[in-house]
Amino acid sequence: MVCFKQVVKKGFLLMAALLLTVGTVACSSAPESSQGDSGSTTNSAAQPAAAPAANAGDETPKSGGILKLARAQDLSNLDPIVPGDNMTIWALLLMYDQLVRVTADGNDVEPALATDWTISEDKKTYVFNLRKDVKFHDGSVMTAADVKFSLDRARDEGSSWSWIYTGIESVEVSGDNQVTIKTKTPYAPLLSSLALFSSSIVSEKAVKDQGKDFLSDKEFGTGPFKLANWQRGQKVELAKNPDYWQAGKPYLDGVELVQVPEDTTRLFQLRAGDIDIASNVPFNAMAELQADPALTVMTPQVSRVDVININHTHEPFNDVKIRQAINYAVDKDLIIKTVLMGNGEMATSYLPKMKYFNDQLEGYKYDLEKAKKLMAESSKPQGFKTKLLIASGDETDRQIAVIVKDQLAALGIDVEIQMMESGAAYEAVNQMNYDLATTYFSTDIIDPDELTSFEVVSTGGTDAYHTGYKNPKVDELAEKARAELDEAKRKEMYLEIQKLVSEDATFLFLYYKPATYAVQNYVKGFHVLSTGNYRLEEVWLNK
Amino acid sequence: MEILRVHFILQRLIQLIPVVFGISIVSFLIIHLIPGDPASIMLGSRATPENVQQLTAQMGLDKPLYDQYLIFLQNLVQGDLGKSILLKQSVNTLISERLGTTFFLVMYASVLSLLVSIPIALWSAMKKDSLLDNGFRTLSIFGLAMPSFWIGILLMLLFSIKIKLFPVSGYGKNFIGHLYYLFLPALTITCSLAPVLVRPLRSKIINVFSSEYIEAARARGLKEHQIILNHVLRNAISGTVTILGVNIGWLLGGSIVIETIFSVPGLGQLLINSILSRDYPIIQGLVLVFAILVIVVNLLTDLCYAWLDPRVDLE
C-alpha cells in the first residue's frame, strides 16, 4: 500500500512536470511575437481591400516564384459548365477567361475577352467586339466561333448552369472578331451572367476533337495559368501562361493549390513557412496569427449571408408572427461575438452585401420584449416544440444551435437539435423534411437576380430555397426587375423586394461573415473579390 | 516442417475467402444505408431533380441494390474494385498509389515503437520499482491516455514551429525523404503504441530474469549482454510480436487520424474524402483492403511467432 502511494505521488509529480513543459511549448509563441503590429491588421472588413502589408502598391512587382496556397478541399469536375463548389470555381477562374469580368470592387463588370460592347435600342441585342490575338493554352488563336461554341455549350442541356442563360435567345458570330447575343426579352442580368465561370471560353476544336469528357480533368482556356499537374486529394499545380493577353502578367511562374483539410495543419504549415497563403483561417486562431509579425491576416468581405432556413409548410411557421418572434428572440450580436469572435455583422436582408443591397433595413435586432409580444399574438402563444437541423462535424453550426435553442426557450419554444451528416442534412432540406436548418447563401454573380430567384421567388425552382415561402408581390417584382435595364429603377425594385422579405421574416437572419486568409508578408497584391475568388495573376512574391 | 508451414499458410489464405465475402456484403449494405446520395452531393445545392436523376443513372446507382452488389462482386472476382464515382479513376489505381504510403507509415511507426519499447522495457525490468521504472510507467499511462491528434499537434508545434527540425506535413520523394517527412507522424503513433508494448514486455522480462535457465546461463559464466540478447529478449519478445501484430490492424485504421493531421496522402485520407463525398466504390474497396491487410498481418504474426519461438506448432 505504501508502495502504491509512492507510485501515485511520484507519478503525479512527473505528470505535473510534463504538463508544465508541454504548456510552455504550447503558449510561448504569444509573448515572443507580441511586438508585432497586431493593431494595424484588425478587421476593418467593410472594404474588400486587402490589409495594407499585403497590398503596398508603390513597389515594382518582381517576376518569378511559385505561390503555395492551402485550401481545405480538392477540386471536383474541371469542366466550366459543371461544378458547383467554390474550390473548383475559383481555380477555373485562374485558367479560363470570360467575355467580361467582375470589377475589383465587385459592383460592376469590365472588359475581359471582349474589349467593348453595344446594346441595341430595344435592349435585346448585345454586340461584343473581341480582343484580338488571344491564344488558348496550346497556342491556337481564340476566334468568335469559339465564343459562340462555349456559350452555346453553357446554355445546352448538358450544362449544370444552363438555367442561368434562359434569357438568351441566340449567340451568333457577326464578324471576324464580333459576337452578337440576342435576348428573348430585355434581360438585365446578362452581363453578370457572362462574367460567370460557366461562361468561360473554351476551344471549340479541342472539345470537338477530344470528346465530351475531355474537359472534366483537363483544361483548355486562355487564362493566366495553365493546368500543369493535378494530384487528386493533394494538390493542383498551375503553370504561368506566357502568352496571356494582359502583357507582363502573371508575375508568378506558377501556383500550387495544396489541399490541407485540417485547419490546425494549415496554420502550422503557414507558420513553418511551408505555404504562402492559408485560406479558411478559423476565427479562434486569428489573434494568434495576428501576433506573428511575418504574417498578415485578412478578412475580406464576400457575398455571403448565413441564415436559419424556416420551413413555412410546417406549422406553426406559416404564421409570420412566429417567424418575426424567433427573429427578434435570437441575439445575433451575441452569436457574432461568441461564435465568430467578433468577425461579422448582423444580417438584415436575404441578400449579402452586394450590388443593390438595401442598407436602410433595420433587421431584427435582439428584442425579447417585442418577441414575447409577437408570440402572444401568434397562433401558438404557449410555445411549441420544433427541431433545428445542423450538419454534424460543423463546429460553428453546433455553437449557433446551442445559442438558438437557449434563446428560443425564453419564448416557450422547445428546440431539439438534430444533427445529421452534411450530405444527409442537405438532402433533408431539399426534400423539405425539416423545421429549422442552418444554411448560407453565397453567389458568384454580382447581380442580385440569381440569389433572389434562388432564395425568395416561389417559382424560382427551389420553392424559395425549400422554405415554401410565397409572396406574389415579391415574385412579380423580381420578374419586373429582371427585365428592367434602367439601373436606378432596378435598384428601387430590389430595395423593395428586400424590404418585403425582411417584413415577412422569410428566414431567421443571422450574419454576414467575411472570408479569412492568412498571408505571408512577402506575398504582394493578393486580393479577394466579393465573389470569393482571387486573381493570382496580380500576385508577386517579394522575397 | 516446410510442407506443414506451406499447408498452414494455404489454409489461412483459403479462410480469407469467406471472410472477405462476408465483409463485402456487410460493408456494401452499411454504405448504402447511410443517408445522402452522391449525385446530389456532387451537383451541389442548385441542381434540379432531373439533373440528380440523370447523374444517378449515369453512375449506375439507380439499379436495385442486389444488382449493384452482383456487379461489384463480378468485378471483384476479376480483381477489379470498380471505378470511383467522383474521381473517375480506377479504385485499384487509387488504392495502390496510396497503399505504399500508409504501409510505410505503419511499418515506420512499428519499428520506431520497437526501438523505443525494448530498451525502456529492459531498463525498467532491470531496475524494477526504481524511480526510473515508476517514471516510465507513469509516462506510458500518459501516452496511452492522450489522444493521438493532440500529441500530433504538440509535436508539430514543438518540432516544426519552435525548432524547425521536421516538416509539418508531406511525404517526401525517396526513401530518405519518407523517413524525414514521416518522422513526426510515426513518432505520434509511437507515443500511443509504445506504452502498449512496454508494459507486457517489462513483466515478461522480469519473469524471464527470475527463471532457472537464466540462473543456469549465469552459472555457465556467460556475459550479461549475451544473456540479455540470446536468452532474455528472445524469450520475452514473442509476446510483444503478437501484441504488435494485433495493433498493426488497429494502426491501419488509426492512420485516418494521423494522415489527416499531417496531410499524408495515404489510404486514411482517401477514405475520409470518399466518405464525405459518398464515393461508394472507393469506400467499398478500402474496407476490403483494410480487412485483407488485417488478416494478412495476423497471418504474418503467427509465422513470426513460430519463427521466434520454435516451440510453437503451427498446426
Short mmCIF file of N, CA and C in Angstrom, two decimals, chain B residues 1-11 299 302-304 306-308 310 312 314-315:
data_model
loop_
_atom_site.label_atom_id
_atom_site.label_comp_id
_atom_site.label_asym_id
_atom_site.label_seq_id
_atom_site.Cartn_x
_atom_site.Cartn_y
_atom_site.Cartn_z
N MET B 1 8.33 -30.23 -42.01
CA MET B 1 8.11 -28.91 -41.38
C MET B 1 7.77 -27.87 -42.44
N GLU B 2 8.55 -27.83 -43.53
CA GLU B 2 8.29 -26.85 -44.59
C GLU B 2 6.91 -27.07 -45.18
N ILE B 3 6.61 -28.34 -45.43
CA ILE B 3 5.32 -28.67 -46.02
C ILE B 3 4.19 -28.25 -45.08
N LEU B 4 4.44 -28.49 -43.81
CA LEU B 4 3.45 -28.10 -42.81
C LEU B 4 3.19 -26.61 -42.87
N ARG B 5 4.27 -25.88 -42.99
CA ARG B 5 4.14 -24.43 -43.00
C ARG B 5 3.37 -23.96 -44.23
N VAL B 6 3.73 -24.49 -45.38
CA VAL B 6 3.03 -24.12 -46.62
C VAL B 6 1.54 -24.48 -46.50
N HIS B 7 1.31 -25.62 -45.95
CA HIS B 7 -0.07 -26.07 -45.76
C HIS B 7 -0.84 -25.08 -44.88
N PHE B 8 -0.15 -24.68 -43.79
CA PHE B 8 -0.75 -23.73 -42.85
C PHE B 8 -1.11 -22.41 -43.53
N ILE B 9 -0.15 -21.91 -44.33
CA ILE B 9 -0.38 -20.63 -45.00
C ILE B 9 -1.55 -20.75 -45.98
N LEU B 10 -1.52 -21.83 -46.74
CA LEU B 10 -2.59 -22.03 -47.72
C LEU B 10 -3.95 -22.08 -47.03
N GLN B 11 -3.99 -22.82 -45.93
CA GLN B 11 -5.25 -22.97 -45.20
C GLN B 11 -5.77 -21.60 -44.76
N LEU B 299 -1.67 -13.23 -40.06
CA LEU B 299 -1.02 -14.45 -40.55
C LEU B 299 0.50 -14.32 -40.40
N ASP B 302 1.57 -14.77 -36.87
CA ASP B 302 1.64 -16.19 -36.48
C ASP B 302 2.94 -16.82 -36.96
N LEU B 303 3.30 -16.51 -38.20
CA LEU B 303 4.52 -17.09 -38.76
C LEU B 303 5.75 -16.59 -37.99
N CYS B 304 5.72 -15.32 -37.71
CA CYS B 304 6.81 -14.68 -36.99
C CYS B 304 6.97 -15.32 -35.61
N ALA B 306 6.10 -18.26 -34.69
CA ALA B 306 6.64 -19.61 -34.81
C ALA B 306 8.15 -19.56 -35.06
N TRP B 307 8.55 -18.54 -35.79
CA TRP B 307 9.97 -18.41 -36.11
C TRP B 307 10.77 -18.03 -34.87
N LEU B 308 10.17 -17.14 -34.06
CA LEU B 308 10.87 -16.68 -32.87
C LEU B 308 10.87 -17.74 -31.77
N PRO B 310 10.51 -21.63 -31.39
CA PRO B 310 10.41 -22.91 -32.09
C PRO B 310 9.42 -23.88 -31.42
N VAL B 312 6.43 -23.26 -30.75
CA VAL B 312 5.08 -23.04 -31.28
C VAL B 312 4.86 -23.94 -32.49
N LEU B 314 2.61 -24.72 -35.64
CA LEU B 314 1.63 -24.03 -36.49
C LEU B 314 0.35 -24.85 -36.62
N GLU B 315 0.48 -26.15 -36.49
CA GLU B 315 -0.75 -26.97 -36.59
C GLU B 315 -1.65 -26.70 -35.40
#
